[in-house]
XYZ file of C-alpha atoms in Angstrom:
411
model
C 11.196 130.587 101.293
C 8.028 129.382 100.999
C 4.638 131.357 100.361
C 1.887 129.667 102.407
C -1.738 130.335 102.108
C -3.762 128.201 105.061
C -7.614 128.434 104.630
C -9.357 128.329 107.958
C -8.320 129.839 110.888
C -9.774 127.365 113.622
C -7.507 124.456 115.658
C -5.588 123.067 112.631
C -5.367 126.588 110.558
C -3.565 128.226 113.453
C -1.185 124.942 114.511
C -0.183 124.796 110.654
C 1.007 128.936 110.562
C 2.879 128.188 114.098
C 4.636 125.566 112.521
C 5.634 127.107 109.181
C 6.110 130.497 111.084
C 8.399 129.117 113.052
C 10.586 128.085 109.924
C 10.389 131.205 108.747
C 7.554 130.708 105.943
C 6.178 133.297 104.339
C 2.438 132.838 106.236
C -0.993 133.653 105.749
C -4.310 132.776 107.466
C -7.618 133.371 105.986
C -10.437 133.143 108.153
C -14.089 133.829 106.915
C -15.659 134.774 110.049
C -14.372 138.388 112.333
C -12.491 136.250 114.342
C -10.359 133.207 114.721
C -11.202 129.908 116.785
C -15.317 129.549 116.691
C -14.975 126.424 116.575
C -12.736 126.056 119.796
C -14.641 128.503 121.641
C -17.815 125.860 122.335
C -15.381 122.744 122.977
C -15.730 121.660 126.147
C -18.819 123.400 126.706
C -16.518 126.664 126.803
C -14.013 125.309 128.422
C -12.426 123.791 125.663
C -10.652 120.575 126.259
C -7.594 120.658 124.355
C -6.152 117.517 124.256
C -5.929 114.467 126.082
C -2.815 113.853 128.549
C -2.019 110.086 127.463
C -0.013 107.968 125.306
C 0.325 107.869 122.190
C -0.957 103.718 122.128
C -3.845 104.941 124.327
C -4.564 107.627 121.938
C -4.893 105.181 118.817
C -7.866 103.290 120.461
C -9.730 106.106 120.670
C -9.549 106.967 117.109
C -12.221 104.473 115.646
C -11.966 105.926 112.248
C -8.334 105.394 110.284
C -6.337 105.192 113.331
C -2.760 104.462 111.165
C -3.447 107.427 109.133
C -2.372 109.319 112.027
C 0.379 107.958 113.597
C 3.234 110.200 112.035
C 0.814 113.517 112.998
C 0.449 112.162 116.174
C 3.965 111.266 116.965
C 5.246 114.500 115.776
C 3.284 116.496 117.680
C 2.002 115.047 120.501
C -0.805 116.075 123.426
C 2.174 116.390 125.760
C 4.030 119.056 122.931
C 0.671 120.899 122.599
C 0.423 121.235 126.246
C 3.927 122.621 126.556
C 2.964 125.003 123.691
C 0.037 126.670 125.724
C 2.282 126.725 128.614
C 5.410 128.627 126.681
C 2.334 130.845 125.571
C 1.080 132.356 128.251
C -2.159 130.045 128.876
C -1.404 127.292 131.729
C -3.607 123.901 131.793
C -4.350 121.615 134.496
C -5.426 118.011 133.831
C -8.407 116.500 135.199
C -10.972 113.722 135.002
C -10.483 111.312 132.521
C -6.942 112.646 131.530
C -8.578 115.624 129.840
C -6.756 118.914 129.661
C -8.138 122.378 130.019
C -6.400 126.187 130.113
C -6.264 126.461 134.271
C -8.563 129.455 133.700
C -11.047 127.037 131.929
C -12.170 129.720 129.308
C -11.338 128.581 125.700
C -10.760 132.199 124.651
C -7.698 132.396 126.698
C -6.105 128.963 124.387
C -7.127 130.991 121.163
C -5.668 134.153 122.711
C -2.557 132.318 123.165
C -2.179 131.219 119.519
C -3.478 134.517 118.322
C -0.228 136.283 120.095
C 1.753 133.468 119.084
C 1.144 133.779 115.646
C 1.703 137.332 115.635
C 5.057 136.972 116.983
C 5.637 134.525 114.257
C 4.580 137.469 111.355
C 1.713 135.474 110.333
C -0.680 137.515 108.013
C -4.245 136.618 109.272
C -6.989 138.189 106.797
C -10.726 137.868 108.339
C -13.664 137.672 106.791
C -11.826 136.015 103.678
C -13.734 133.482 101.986
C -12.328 131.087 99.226
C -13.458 130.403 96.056
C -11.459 128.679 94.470
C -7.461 127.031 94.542
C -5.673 127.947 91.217
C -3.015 125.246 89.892
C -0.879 125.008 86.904
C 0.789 121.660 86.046
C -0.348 119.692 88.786
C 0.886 122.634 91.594
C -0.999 125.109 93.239
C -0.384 128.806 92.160
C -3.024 130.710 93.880
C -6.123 131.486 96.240
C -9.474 133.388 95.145
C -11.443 134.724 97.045
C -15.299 135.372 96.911
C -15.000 139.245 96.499
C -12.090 138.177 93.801
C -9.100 139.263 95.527
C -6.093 136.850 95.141
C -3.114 135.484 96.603
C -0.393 134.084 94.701
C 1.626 131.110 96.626
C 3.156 127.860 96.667
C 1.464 126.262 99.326
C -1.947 125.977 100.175
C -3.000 123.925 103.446
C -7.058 123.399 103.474
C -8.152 123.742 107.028
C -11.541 124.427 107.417
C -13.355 122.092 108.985
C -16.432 119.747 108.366
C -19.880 120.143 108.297
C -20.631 120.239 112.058
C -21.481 123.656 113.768
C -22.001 125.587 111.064
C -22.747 128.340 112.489
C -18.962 128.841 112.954
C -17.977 129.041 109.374
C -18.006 124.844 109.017
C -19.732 124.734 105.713
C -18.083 122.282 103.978
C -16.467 124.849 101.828
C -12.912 122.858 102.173
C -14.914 119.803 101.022
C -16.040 121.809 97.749
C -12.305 122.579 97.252
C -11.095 119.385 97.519
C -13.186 117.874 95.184
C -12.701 120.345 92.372
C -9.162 119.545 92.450
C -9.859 116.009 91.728
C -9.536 114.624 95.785
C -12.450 111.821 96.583
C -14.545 113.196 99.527
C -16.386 110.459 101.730
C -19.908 111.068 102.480
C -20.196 112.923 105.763
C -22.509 112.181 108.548
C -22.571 113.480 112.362
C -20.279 111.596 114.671
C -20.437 111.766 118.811
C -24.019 113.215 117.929
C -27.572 112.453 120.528
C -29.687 110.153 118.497
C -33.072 109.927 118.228
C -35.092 106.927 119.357
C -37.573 105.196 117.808
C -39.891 104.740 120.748
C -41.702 107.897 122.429
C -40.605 106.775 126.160
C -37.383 108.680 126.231
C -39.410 111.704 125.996
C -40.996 111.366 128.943
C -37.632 111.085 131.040
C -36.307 114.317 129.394
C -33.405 115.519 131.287
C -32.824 112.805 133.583
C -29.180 112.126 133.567
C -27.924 107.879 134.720
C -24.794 107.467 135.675
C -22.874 104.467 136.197
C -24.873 102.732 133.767
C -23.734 100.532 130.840
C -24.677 101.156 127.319
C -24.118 97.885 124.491
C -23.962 98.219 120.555
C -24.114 95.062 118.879
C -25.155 94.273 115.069
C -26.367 90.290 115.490
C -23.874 88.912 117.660
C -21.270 90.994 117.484
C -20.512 93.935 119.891
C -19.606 97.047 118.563
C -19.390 98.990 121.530
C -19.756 98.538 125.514
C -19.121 100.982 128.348
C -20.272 102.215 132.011
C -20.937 105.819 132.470
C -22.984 108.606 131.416
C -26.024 109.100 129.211
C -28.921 111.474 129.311
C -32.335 111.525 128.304
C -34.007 114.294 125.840
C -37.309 115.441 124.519
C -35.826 113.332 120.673
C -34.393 110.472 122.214
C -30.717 109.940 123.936
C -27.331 111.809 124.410
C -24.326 112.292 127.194
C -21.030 110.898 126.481
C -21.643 106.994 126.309
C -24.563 107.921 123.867
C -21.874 110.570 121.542
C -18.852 108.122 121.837
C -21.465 104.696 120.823
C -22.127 107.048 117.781
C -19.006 106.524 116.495
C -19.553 103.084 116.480
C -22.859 102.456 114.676
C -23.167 100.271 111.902
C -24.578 102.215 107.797
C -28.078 101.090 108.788
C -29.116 101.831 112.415
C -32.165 99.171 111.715
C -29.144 96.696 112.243
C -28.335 98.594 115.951
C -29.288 96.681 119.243
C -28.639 99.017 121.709
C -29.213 97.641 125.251
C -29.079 99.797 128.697
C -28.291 98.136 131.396
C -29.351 99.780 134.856
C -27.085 97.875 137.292
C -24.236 96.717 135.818
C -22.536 96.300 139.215
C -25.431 93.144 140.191
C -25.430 90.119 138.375
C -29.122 88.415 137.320
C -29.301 86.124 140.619
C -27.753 89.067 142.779
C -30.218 91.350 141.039
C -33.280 88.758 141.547
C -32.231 88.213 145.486
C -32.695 92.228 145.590
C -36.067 92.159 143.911
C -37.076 89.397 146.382
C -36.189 90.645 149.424
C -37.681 94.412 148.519
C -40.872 92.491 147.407
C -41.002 90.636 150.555
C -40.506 93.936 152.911
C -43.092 96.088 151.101
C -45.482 93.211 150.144
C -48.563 95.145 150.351
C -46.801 98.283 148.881
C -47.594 98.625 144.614
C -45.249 97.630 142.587
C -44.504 101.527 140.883
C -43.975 102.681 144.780
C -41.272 100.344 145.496
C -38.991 100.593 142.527
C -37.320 103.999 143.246
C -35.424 102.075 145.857
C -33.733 100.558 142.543
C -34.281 103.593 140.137
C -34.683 107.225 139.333
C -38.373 108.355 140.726
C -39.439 109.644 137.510
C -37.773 106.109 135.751
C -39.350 103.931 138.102
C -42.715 105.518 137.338
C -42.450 104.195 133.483
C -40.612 101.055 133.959
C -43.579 98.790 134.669
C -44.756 99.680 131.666
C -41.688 98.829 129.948
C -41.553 95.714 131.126
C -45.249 95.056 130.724
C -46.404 94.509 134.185
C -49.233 96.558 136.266
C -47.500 99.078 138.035
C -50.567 99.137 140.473
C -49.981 96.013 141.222
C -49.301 95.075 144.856
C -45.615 93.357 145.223
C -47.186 90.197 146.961
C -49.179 89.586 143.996
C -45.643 89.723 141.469
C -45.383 86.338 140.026
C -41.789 85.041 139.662
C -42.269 85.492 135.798
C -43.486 89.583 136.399
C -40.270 89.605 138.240
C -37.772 87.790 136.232
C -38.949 89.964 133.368
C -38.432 93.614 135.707
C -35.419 91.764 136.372
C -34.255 91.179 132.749
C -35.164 94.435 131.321
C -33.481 96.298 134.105
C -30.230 94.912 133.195
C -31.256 94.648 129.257
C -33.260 97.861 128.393
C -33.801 98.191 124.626
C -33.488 101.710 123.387
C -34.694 100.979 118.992
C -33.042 103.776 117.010
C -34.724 105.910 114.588
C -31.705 108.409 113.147
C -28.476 110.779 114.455
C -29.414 114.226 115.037
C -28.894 116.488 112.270
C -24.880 117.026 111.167
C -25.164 120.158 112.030
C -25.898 119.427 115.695
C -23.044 117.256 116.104
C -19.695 117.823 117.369
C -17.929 116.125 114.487
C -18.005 115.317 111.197
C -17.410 112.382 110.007
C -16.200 111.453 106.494
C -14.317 114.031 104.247
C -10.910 114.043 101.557
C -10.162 110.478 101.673
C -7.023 109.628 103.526
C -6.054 107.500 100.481
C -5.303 110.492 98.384
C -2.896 112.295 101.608
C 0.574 111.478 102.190
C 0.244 110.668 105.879
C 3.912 111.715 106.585
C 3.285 115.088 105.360
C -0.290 115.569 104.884
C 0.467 116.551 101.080
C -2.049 116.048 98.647
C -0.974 112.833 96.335
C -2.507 114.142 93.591
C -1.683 117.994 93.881
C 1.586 119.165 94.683
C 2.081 121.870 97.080
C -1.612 121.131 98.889
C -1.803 120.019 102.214
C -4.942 119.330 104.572
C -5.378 119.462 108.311
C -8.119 118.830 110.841
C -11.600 117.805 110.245
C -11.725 118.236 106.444
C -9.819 114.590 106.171
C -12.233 111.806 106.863
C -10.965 110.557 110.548
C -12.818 111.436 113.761
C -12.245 110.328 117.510
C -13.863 109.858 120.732
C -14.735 112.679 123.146
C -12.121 113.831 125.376
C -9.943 116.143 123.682
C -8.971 113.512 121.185
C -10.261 115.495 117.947
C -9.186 118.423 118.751
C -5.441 117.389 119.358
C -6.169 115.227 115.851
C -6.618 119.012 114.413
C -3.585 120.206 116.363
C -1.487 117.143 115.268
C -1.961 117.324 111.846
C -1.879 121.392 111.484
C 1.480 121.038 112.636
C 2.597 118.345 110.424
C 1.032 119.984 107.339
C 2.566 123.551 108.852
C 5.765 122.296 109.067
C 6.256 120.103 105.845
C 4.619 122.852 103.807
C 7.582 125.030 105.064
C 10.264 122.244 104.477
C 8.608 120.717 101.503
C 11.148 121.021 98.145
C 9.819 123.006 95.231
């Protein structure tokens, strides 16, 4: 039987000791902070949206970073297993918008509660406020955990679970990242992923917290489109956010100097059906200014700015808008540019992206290639999804695959 040590105790750590619990490993959990699941508590905005009720083809498309790496975590454990698993716990979930599942209660403590008892019925040993130093190996296998205080745990397994560098403030420090390296593994750099951005023009500012929706948001580096989708984004007192703003962040090319990002306001007109609009509204309030008549097209507080944007008087009465003033109102309305300056700072975002290179982990088992007997799970290896539960069934997925294998796993 197995001796398992798994270092962090958020959605991965606890998946992994369910898994080798359940094959009767010897198991246990350190956790630096008092209690398990930070992490999971603020997903969802408290609500925590476990996973995402679709297939596992849909699920690849939304994984933007080393998709194949994941297939065998994926297809072992799936959103629809993870579901069932809350269920058989004790902590029901109902699916809603977008496929995205939540506990029925919609309180994340009740999913962490549920893997807490779990656990326990398992005999998982879960030590808090246990911070690693250090993995010990002899031969090219682990033998050991230290801790900071310099207690130890002997074992034969370790499975590095702790997270990235986002939300630190719930024990993500990078300390697995530390670990990894010191044991020879490559670590990516890390940036934020589905993170606001700030802009590199002041206007944004003045539209703080005014949220579009139904508006479409394009990514392209020269001609090519990197990313294009209708829905949500939000204005802030840096810049942009809201969900098309955190999922176009995983698509942003090394140097955001090479981003054109265009917003475009009504993506259901085309540019003559758009025009035809501007006429006709022209023509009914002719002697009406020009900043008075656009919040029959836009938010009040947008319309106020957008002549300015589009460098025409906003005082201006709409009889006196030449066909150029309103081909460019026009043109910017369905082709607003929104320059980037940088991300918001890693530890604002909701994931990390980069970490131990998925060249050096056996993607069947999540086993270190280079040490045996080590195993990582979650955000620590350098993949990272869209919004929607996908990340944090990535964490689920491949905390059970590690749990499991590390059980399983030959000496």
């Amino acid at each position: 039987m197995h001796n398992i040590i798994i270092i962090g105790g958020g959605a991965a750590g606890m998946m992994a000791a369910i898994h080798a619990g359940r094959l009767g490993a010897q198991v246990t959990l350190l956790e630096r902070n008092p209690k398990l699941g930070k992490k999971v508590y603020i997903t969802g905005k408290g609500r925590c949206n476990v996973t995402n009720d679709c297939t596992l083809d849909e699920f690849m498309k939304e994984v933007p970073r080393n998709p194949r790496f994941l297939y065998s975590a994926l297809a072992y454990f799936t959103p629809q297993a993870m579901m069932e698993l809350l269920e058989d716990a004790g902590c029901p979930v109902v699916v809603q918008r977008g496929r995205r599942v939540f506990p029925a209660s919609e309180k994340a403590s009740d999913v962490t509660r549920a893997l807490e008892k779990t656990m326990r019925e398992l005999g998982v040993r879960i030590v808090y406020e246990a911070r690693v130093k250090e993995i010990s190996t002899a031969d090219g296998a682990v033998t050991g955990v230290t801790l900071m205080d310099g207690r130890t745990y002997p074992c034969d397994r370790v499975i590095i679970a702790t997270g990235g560098l986002s939300c630190p403030l719930t024990g993500s420090t990078g300390d697995g990242y530390r670990m990894a390296s010191n044991l020879g593994h490559t670590v990516t750099p890390r940036s934020a992923v589905l993170s606001a951005i700030e802009t590199a023009v002041t206007w944004p500012e003045e539209l703080q917290g005014l949220s579009l929706r139904n508006v479409t948001l394009t990514l392209k580096k020269g001609k090519k489109t990197l990313y294009s989708d209708l829905g949500e984004m939000l204005f802030t007192h840096f810049g942009i956010s809201g969900p098309l703003v955190l999922t176009m962040s995983s698509h942003l090319p090394d140097s955001l100097s090479d981003a054109d990002v265009t917003l475009n306001l009504k993506p259901g007109l085309n540019r003559e059906q758009l025009d035809a609009r501007l006429q006709r509204d022209f023509d009914e309030h002719s002697r009406r200014m020009l900043r008075s008549v656009l919040p029959g097209l836009l938010p009040a507080r947008l319309a106020e700015i957008f002549p300015r944007l589009c460098g025409v008087d906003g005082d201006k009465v709409c009889a006196q808008i030449t066909r150029e003033e309103r081909e460019a109102i026009a043109a910017m309305m369905q082709a607003l540019p929104i320059p980037l300056r940088k991300l918001a700072p890693i530890e604002e975002a909701i994931v990390t992206r980069g970490g131990v290179s998925v060249r050096e982990i056996d993607p069947s088992t999540m086993q270190s290639k280079l040490v045996e007997g080590l195993y990582f799970a979650g955000e620590v290896i350098d993949v990272d999804a869209h919004t929607g539960g996908y990340n944090l069934q990535i964490a689920w997925s491949t905390g059970a695959l590690a749990g499991v294998c590390a059980a399983e796993e030959p000496f």
